[in-house]
Coordinates of C-alpha atoms and ligand atoms in Angstrom, one line a residue:
M1 CA 93.4 -97.4 19.5
E2 CA 92.3 -95.9 22.8
I3 CA 93.8 -95.7 26.3
T4 CA 91.6 -97.6 28.7
D5 CA 93.6 -97.3 32.0
V6 CA 96.7 -95.6 33.5
R7 CA 97.9 -96.8 36.8
V8 CA 101.2 -97.0 38.9
E9 CA 102.7 -100.1 40.4
R10 CA 105.2 -99.3 43.1
I11 CA 108.1 -101.5 44.4
E12 CA 110.7 -101.1 47.3
V13 CA 113.7 -103.2 47.2
P14 CA 115.7 -103.4 50.5
L15 CA 119.6 -103.4 50.0
D16 CA 122.1 -105.6 51.8
R17 CA 124.9 -103.0 51.3
P18 CA 123.9 -99.3 52.1
L19 CA 125.0 -97.0 49.2
G20 CA 127.0 -94.4 50.7
V21 CA 127.5 -91.0 48.8
S22 CA 128.6 -87.4 49.8
R23 CA 128.2 -85.7 53.1
D24 CA 127.6 -89.0 55.0
R25 CA 124.4 -89.7 53.1
S26 CA 123.4 -93.2 52.2
M27 CA 120.5 -95.2 50.9
S28 CA 119.4 -98.6 52.3
A29 CA 116.5 -99.3 49.9
R30 CA 115.8 -98.4 46.2
G31 CA 112.1 -97.8 45.1
A32 CA 110.4 -97.5 41.7
A33 CA 107.2 -96.3 40.2
F34 CA 106.2 -98.2 37.1
V35 CA 103.5 -96.5 34.9
V36 CA 101.2 -99.0 33.2
V37 CA 99.1 -97.8 30.3
E38 CA 96.4 -100.1 28.9
T39 CA 94.6 -100.0 25.7
D40 CA 91.6 -101.4 23.8
A41 CA 93.9 -103.0 21.4
G42 CA 95.2 -105.3 24.1
I43 CA 98.7 -103.5 23.9
T44 CA 100.1 -102.6 27.2
G45 CA 102.8 -99.9 27.7
I46 CA 105.4 -99.8 30.5
G47 CA 107.3 -96.7 31.8
E48 CA 109.1 -95.6 35.0
G49 CA 109.1 -92.3 36.6
V50 CA 111.9 -91.6 39.1
G51 CA 111.4 -89.5 42.2
P52 CA 112.6 -89.7 45.8
E53 CA 109.1 -90.8 47.0
S54 CA 107.4 -93.1 44.5
Y55 CA 104.0 -92.5 46.0
I56 CA 104.1 -88.9 44.8
V57 CA 104.6 -90.1 41.2
E58 CA 101.8 -92.5 41.7
R59 CA 99.3 -89.7 43.0
I60 CA 100.3 -87.4 40.1
V61 CA 100.0 -90.0 37.4
E62 CA 96.7 -91.5 38.7
E63 CA 95.0 -88.5 39.6
K64 CA 96.2 -85.6 37.4
Y65 CA 97.3 -87.4 34.2
A66 CA 95.2 -90.3 33.9
P67 CA 91.9 -88.4 33.5
K68 CA 93.6 -86.5 30.5
L69 CA 94.6 -89.7 28.9
I70 CA 91.8 -92.2 29.2
G71 CA 89.9 -92.4 25.9
E72 CA 92.8 -90.8 23.9
D73 CA 94.8 -92.3 21.1
P74 CA 98.3 -93.4 22.8
L75 CA 100.0 -92.7 19.6
D76 CA 99.6 -89.0 19.8
I77 CA 102.5 -88.7 22.1
E78 CA 103.8 -85.2 21.6
R79 CA 100.2 -84.0 22.1
H80 CA 99.9 -85.9 25.4
W81 CA 103.4 -84.5 26.4
Q82 CA 102.2 -81.0 25.9
S83 CA 99.0 -81.7 27.8
M84 CA 100.9 -83.1 30.8
V85 CA 103.7 -80.6 30.9
T86 CA 103.1 -77.3 29.3
D87 CA 99.5 -77.0 30.6
T88 CA 100.7 -77.0 34.0
V89 CA 103.8 -74.8 33.6
Y90 CA 102.6 -72.3 36.2
Q91 CA 102.8 -74.6 39.1
D92 CA 105.4 -77.3 38.1
R93 CA 108.4 -76.4 35.9
K94 CA 110.8 -78.9 37.6
G95 CA 110.5 -81.9 39.9
Q96 CA 108.1 -84.7 40.4
G97 CA 105.5 -83.6 38.0
L98 CA 108.1 -84.0 35.2
S99 CA 108.9 -87.4 36.7
A100 CA 105.4 -88.6 36.5
A101 CA 105.1 -87.3 33.0
S102 CA 108.3 -89.0 31.9
G103 CA 106.9 -92.4 33.2
V104 CA 103.7 -91.9 31.1
D105 CA 105.7 -90.8 28.2
I106 CA 108.0 -93.8 28.2
A107 CA 104.9 -96.1 28.4
L108 CA 103.4 -94.4 25.4
W109 CA 106.6 -95.0 23.4
D110 CA 106.4 -98.7 24.4
I111 CA 102.9 -98.9 23.1
A112 CA 104.0 -97.2 19.8
G113 CA 106.8 -99.8 19.4
K114 CA 104.6 -102.7 20.0
H115 CA 101.9 -101.2 17.6
H116 CA 104.3 -100.9 14.9
G117 CA 106.2 -104.0 15.6
V118 CA 109.6 -102.4 16.1
P119 CA 112.0 -101.6 18.9
V120 CA 111.6 -97.9 20.0
Y121 CA 115.0 -96.8 18.9
R122 CA 113.8 -97.6 15.4
L123 CA 110.9 -95.1 15.7
L124 CA 113.5 -92.6 16.9
G125 CA 115.6 -93.0 13.7
G126 CA 118.3 -95.2 15.2
P127 CA 120.4 -97.1 15.6
V128 CA 123.5 -94.8 15.2
E129 CA 125.3 -97.9 16.4
G130 CA 124.2 -101.3 17.1
S131 CA 125.5 -101.6 20.7
L132 CA 126.4 -99.3 23.5
K133 CA 129.5 -99.0 25.6
P134 CA 128.7 -99.2 29.4
Y135 CA 130.6 -98.0 32.5
A136 CA 130.0 -99.8 35.7
S137 CA 128.1 -97.5 38.0
D138 CA 128.7 -98.7 41.6
L139 CA 131.5 -98.1 44.0
F140 CA 129.8 -96.3 46.8
W141 CA 131.5 -95.0 50.0
Q142 CA 133.5 -97.8 51.8
D143 CA 137.1 -98.2 52.9
P144 CA 139.7 -97.5 50.1
E145 CA 140.7 -101.2 49.9
T146 CA 137.2 -102.5 49.5
M147 CA 136.3 -99.8 46.8
A148 CA 139.6 -100.6 45.0
E149 CA 138.8 -104.4 45.0
R150 CA 135.3 -103.8 43.7
A151 CA 136.7 -101.5 41.0
A152 CA 139.1 -104.0 39.7
S153 CA 136.5 -106.7 39.8
Y154 CA 134.4 -104.7 37.3
V155 CA 137.4 -104.2 35.1
D156 CA 137.9 -108.0 35.2
R157 CA 134.4 -108.5 34.1
G158 CA 135.1 -106.3 31.0
F159 CA 133.9 -102.7 31.7
E160 CA 136.0 -100.1 30.3
G161 CA 134.9 -97.5 32.8
V162 CA 133.9 -97.4 36.4
K163 CA 132.1 -94.7 38.5
T164 CA 132.6 -93.9 42.1
H165 CA 130.7 -91.7 44.5
L166 CA 132.9 -89.6 46.9
G167 CA 132.5 -86.2 48.4
R168 CA 133.6 -86.5 52.1
G169 CA 136.6 -84.2 52.1
L170 CA 139.9 -83.9 50.0
D171 CA 142.1 -86.2 52.0
A172 CA 139.5 -89.1 52.3
D173 CA 138.5 -88.7 48.8
E174 CA 142.1 -88.8 47.5
E175 CA 142.8 -92.0 49.5
R176 CA 139.9 -93.7 47.6
V177 CA 140.8 -92.2 44.1
A178 CA 144.5 -93.2 44.5
A179 CA 143.6 -96.7 45.7
M180 CA 141.1 -97.2 42.8
R181 CA 143.2 -95.8 40.0
D182 CA 146.1 -98.1 41.3
A183 CA 143.7 -101.1 41.2
I184 CA 142.2 -100.4 37.6
G185 CA 145.3 -99.3 35.8
P186 CA 145.8 -96.3 33.6
D187 CA 143.5 -97.4 30.7
T188 CA 140.3 -97.8 32.5
A189 CA 138.0 -94.7 32.6
L190 CA 137.5 -93.5 36.1
M191 CA 134.5 -91.2 36.7
V192 CA 133.9 -89.5 39.9
D193 CA 130.5 -88.4 41.3
M194 CA 130.1 -86.0 44.2
N195 CA 126.3 -86.0 44.3
C196 CA 126.3 -82.2 44.9
G197 CA 128.5 -82.5 48.0
Y198 CA 130.8 -79.5 47.8
D199 CA 130.8 -75.7 47.9
R200 CA 132.8 -73.8 45.3
P201 CA 136.3 -73.6 47.1
E202 CA 136.3 -77.2 48.2
A203 CA 135.0 -78.3 44.8
R204 CA 138.0 -76.5 43.2
R205 CA 140.5 -78.0 45.6
V206 CA 139.1 -81.6 45.1
G207 CA 138.9 -80.9 41.3
R208 CA 142.6 -80.1 41.2
M209 CA 143.4 -83.3 43.0
L210 CA 141.3 -85.3 40.6
E211 CA 143.5 -84.1 37.6
E212 CA 146.3 -85.8 39.2
Y213 CA 144.6 -89.2 38.7
D214 CA 143.4 -88.6 35.1
V215 CA 139.8 -88.7 36.2
Y216 CA 137.4 -89.0 33.2
W217 CA 134.7 -86.7 34.6
Y218 CA 133.8 -84.9 37.7
E219 CA 130.2 -85.2 38.3
E220 CA 127.9 -82.8 40.2
P221 CA 130.5 -81.3 42.4
L222 CA 128.1 -78.5 43.2
T223 CA 124.4 -78.0 43.9
P224 CA 122.5 -77.9 40.6
Y225 CA 121.2 -74.5 41.6
D226 CA 124.7 -73.1 41.1
V227 CA 125.0 -73.1 37.2
D228 CA 127.5 -70.2 37.3
G229 CA 129.7 -72.1 39.9
L230 CA 129.7 -75.2 37.6
A231 CA 130.7 -72.9 34.6
A232 CA 133.5 -71.3 36.6
L233 CA 134.8 -74.7 37.7
R234 CA 134.8 -75.9 34.1
R235 CA 136.9 -72.9 33.1
E236 CA 139.4 -73.3 35.9
L237 CA 139.9 -77.1 35.9
D238 CA 141.3 -79.5 33.1
V239 CA 139.0 -82.4 34.5
P240 CA 135.7 -82.4 32.3
I241 CA 132.5 -81.5 34.2
A242 CA 129.5 -83.7 34.1
S243 CA 126.0 -82.7 35.4
G244 CA 122.2 -82.8 34.6
E245 CA 120.6 -85.7 36.5
N246 CA 118.8 -83.0 38.6
E247 CA 117.9 -80.9 35.6
F248 CA 114.6 -81.0 33.8
T249 CA 113.3 -80.5 30.2
K250 CA 115.0 -79.0 27.2
W251 CA 114.7 -75.6 28.7
G252 CA 116.6 -76.5 31.8
F253 CA 119.4 -78.0 29.7
H254 CA 119.4 -75.0 27.4
D255 CA 120.4 -72.9 30.4
L256 CA 123.3 -75.4 31.3
F257 CA 124.5 -75.2 27.6
E258 CA 124.3 -71.5 27.3
A259 CA 126.3 -71.1 30.6
D260 CA 128.9 -73.4 29.3
A261 CA 128.5 -75.3 32.5
V262 CA 129.0 -78.9 31.3
D263 CA 131.3 -81.2 29.2
Y264 CA 128.9 -84.1 29.8
A265 CA 125.2 -83.5 30.0
M266 CA 123.4 -86.1 31.9
P267 CA 119.7 -86.1 31.4
D268 CA 117.7 -88.7 33.2
V269 CA 115.1 -90.0 30.9
M270 CA 112.8 -91.0 33.8
R271 CA 112.9 -87.4 35.2
C272 CA 113.7 -84.9 32.4
G273 CA 110.5 -85.5 30.5
G274 CA 110.7 -89.0 29.2
I275 CA 111.9 -90.4 25.7
T276 CA 110.3 -87.4 23.9
E277 CA 112.2 -84.8 25.9
A278 CA 115.4 -86.6 26.4
T279 CA 115.6 -87.1 22.6
K280 CA 115.3 -83.3 22.1
I281 CA 117.9 -82.7 24.8
C282 CA 120.3 -84.9 23.0
A283 CA 119.6 -83.0 19.8
L284 CA 120.2 -79.6 21.7
A285 CA 123.5 -81.2 23.0
E286 CA 124.6 -81.6 19.4
T287 CA 124.2 -78.0 18.7
Y288 CA 126.6 -77.2 21.5
N289 CA 128.9 -80.0 20.5
T290 CA 128.5 -81.5 24.0
V291 CA 128.3 -85.2 24.9
C292 CA 125.1 -86.6 26.4
S293 CA 125.7 -89.4 28.8
P294 CA 122.2 -89.9 30.3
H295 CA 121.8 -90.6 34.0
C296 CA 120.4 -94.0 34.7
F297 CA 120.2 -95.5 38.2
T298 CA 117.0 -97.3 38.1
T299 CA 115.2 -100.6 37.1
G300 CA 115.4 -102.5 33.9
V301 CA 112.5 -100.5 32.6
G302 CA 114.4 -97.2 32.9
L303 CA 117.6 -98.8 31.6
A304 CA 115.8 -100.1 28.4
A305 CA 114.3 -96.5 27.9
T306 CA 117.8 -95.0 28.3
M307 CA 119.2 -97.5 25.9
H308 CA 116.7 -96.7 23.2
V309 CA 117.3 -93.0 23.5
M310 CA 121.1 -93.4 23.3
A311 CA 120.9 -95.7 20.4
A312 CA 119.2 -93.0 18.2
S313 CA 121.4 -90.1 19.1
P314 CA 125.0 -89.3 17.8
A315 CA 125.5 -87.0 20.8
C316 CA 125.3 -90.1 23.3
E317 CA 128.4 -92.0 24.9
W318 CA 128.7 -94.2 27.9
L319 CA 125.6 -96.1 29.1
E320 CA 125.4 -96.0 33.0
F321 CA 125.0 -99.6 33.9
D322 CA 124.4 -101.1 37.4
P323 CA 126.7 -104.2 37.7
T324 CA 125.3 -105.3 41.0
D325 CA 122.7 -107.9 40.0
F326 CA 120.0 -105.7 41.2
E327 CA 117.0 -108.0 41.5
V328 CA 114.6 -105.8 39.2
Y329 CA 117.2 -104.9 36.6
E330 CA 118.3 -107.6 33.9
P331 CA 115.3 -110.0 34.9
L332 CA 112.8 -107.2 33.6
F333 CA 114.2 -107.5 30.1
K334 CA 112.7 -110.1 27.7
T335 CA 116.4 -110.8 26.6
P336 CA 118.6 -109.7 29.5
P337 CA 121.4 -107.5 28.4
T338 CA 124.8 -108.9 28.6
L339 CA 128.4 -107.5 28.3
S340 CA 130.4 -108.7 25.3
D341 CA 133.7 -107.3 24.3
G342 CA 132.9 -104.2 26.4
R343 CA 129.6 -103.5 24.7
I344 CA 125.9 -104.3 25.4
A345 CA 123.6 -105.0 22.4
L346 CA 120.4 -103.2 22.0
P347 CA 116.9 -104.7 22.9
E348 CA 115.3 -105.9 19.6
E349 CA 111.7 -106.8 20.7
P350 CA 108.9 -104.4 19.7
G351 CA 108.5 -101.5 22.1
L352 CA 111.2 -101.3 25.0
G353 CA 111.6 -105.0 25.3
V354 CA 110.7 -105.3 29.0
H355 CA 108.0 -106.8 31.1
L356 CA 106.7 -106.4 34.7
D357 CA 107.3 -110.2 35.5
E358 CA 105.2 -110.7 38.7
D359 CA 107.8 -113.4 39.8
V360 CA 110.4 -110.6 39.7
I361 CA 108.5 -107.6 41.1
G362 CA 105.8 -109.3 43.3
E363 CA 108.0 -109.7 46.5
F364 CA 108.8 -106.0 46.5
R365 CA 105.4 -104.5 45.7
V366 CA 104.1 -101.8 48.0
D367 CA 100.7 -100.3 48.2
Ligands
MG401 MG1 125.3 -88.8 39.7

C-alpha cells in the first residue's frame, strides 16, 4: 500500500455563546484542521492537528510533510513519526510542527485500523476497559447563577464530573465555585481550569480557596513555562494539580514528571505528537504512578483519537467530553457516542470510527 495524497481540510465554526476563560480572554469561533491521507488501496485516513491558526497546520502538512510521505507505506507509522519530528528537531521542538505531525500520525493510525479491520484501540493492545468515564467540559465564564444552572444540567444528564474555566481573581472565582458546588452537590467531581491565568502568589491564594470546596483538580494555574512553580504549588496545596495541554512530546512530559509538577498529566493527542506519542506519554506516566487525563477540546475526529488512546492505557482516567452539541462533534462519528450509566462506549468500527461527512462540515469549510 502506498500513500497517494496528503492534504488538509479546514473549518471554522462560529459560536452563539463566546467561551470566556481567564484574564478576560474569550473565544467566539472554533476552528479545526483535518488531515486527510489517501492511499492506492482505496483506504483514506483522517486525523486532526490542533493549533491556534489552522492555516499554519495546513501549510506545514501540505508543504513540509506531504512530500516526505507520498509514495511511502502508510503502515510504517513509527518511521514516519521519526521523519516528521526528530529530523526537524533543530528548528521545531514544540508548537505547531508537532500539531501538524499529530494530525498526520492520527490519520496513519486510522488507515492501519481500516487495513487490519479493527478499531485503533485494538492495535494499541486495548481495551483495558470497554467504556470511558467522561466529564462535561464546558462552564465558561458567565455570572455565577448561569454557571451553576449549567453545571447542574450536566449532572442531571448523568455526568459524574464537570469542569469550569475561571481565573479572574480570588473573589470572583470563589463566587462561582461556591455556586457550582452548591448546585451539583458534594458527590460530583468539580474540576477547575485557570488556562494559565495566575502568577505564583495569586495561584497559591486561589488554590487554598479551591481546597475549601473539595475541587477535584486545579488545572493550569500557571504559565506552562513555570514548571518549578507548578511543582512548588503541588507541594504546598492539597488540591491535585493538572497540566500538560500546552506540553509536547514524551521529552516535555518527562520534564514535568521529573519535576513532580503534576498529579494529572494532560497530553493533547492532537498536539503532543499524535496517537504514537500520546501512547508513549501514557506509558511514561505509569512509571511515575501519575494519572493521564488527556486534554481534548476539539471535533469528533480528535475525540475519537483520544478515546482510542485512553482505551489502551491503564494510566488514563476521565475523558474530557464537550456536552454542548457542537455541530462537528458527535455527527462525525459513524456511531455517535452516547452517555449511558455515566459511561461512553468505545467506537467499534475499523480505524477511528469517524468520517468527514460533507453534510456536517460543508457549511463551515474555509480555504
Ligand atoms: Mg485546560
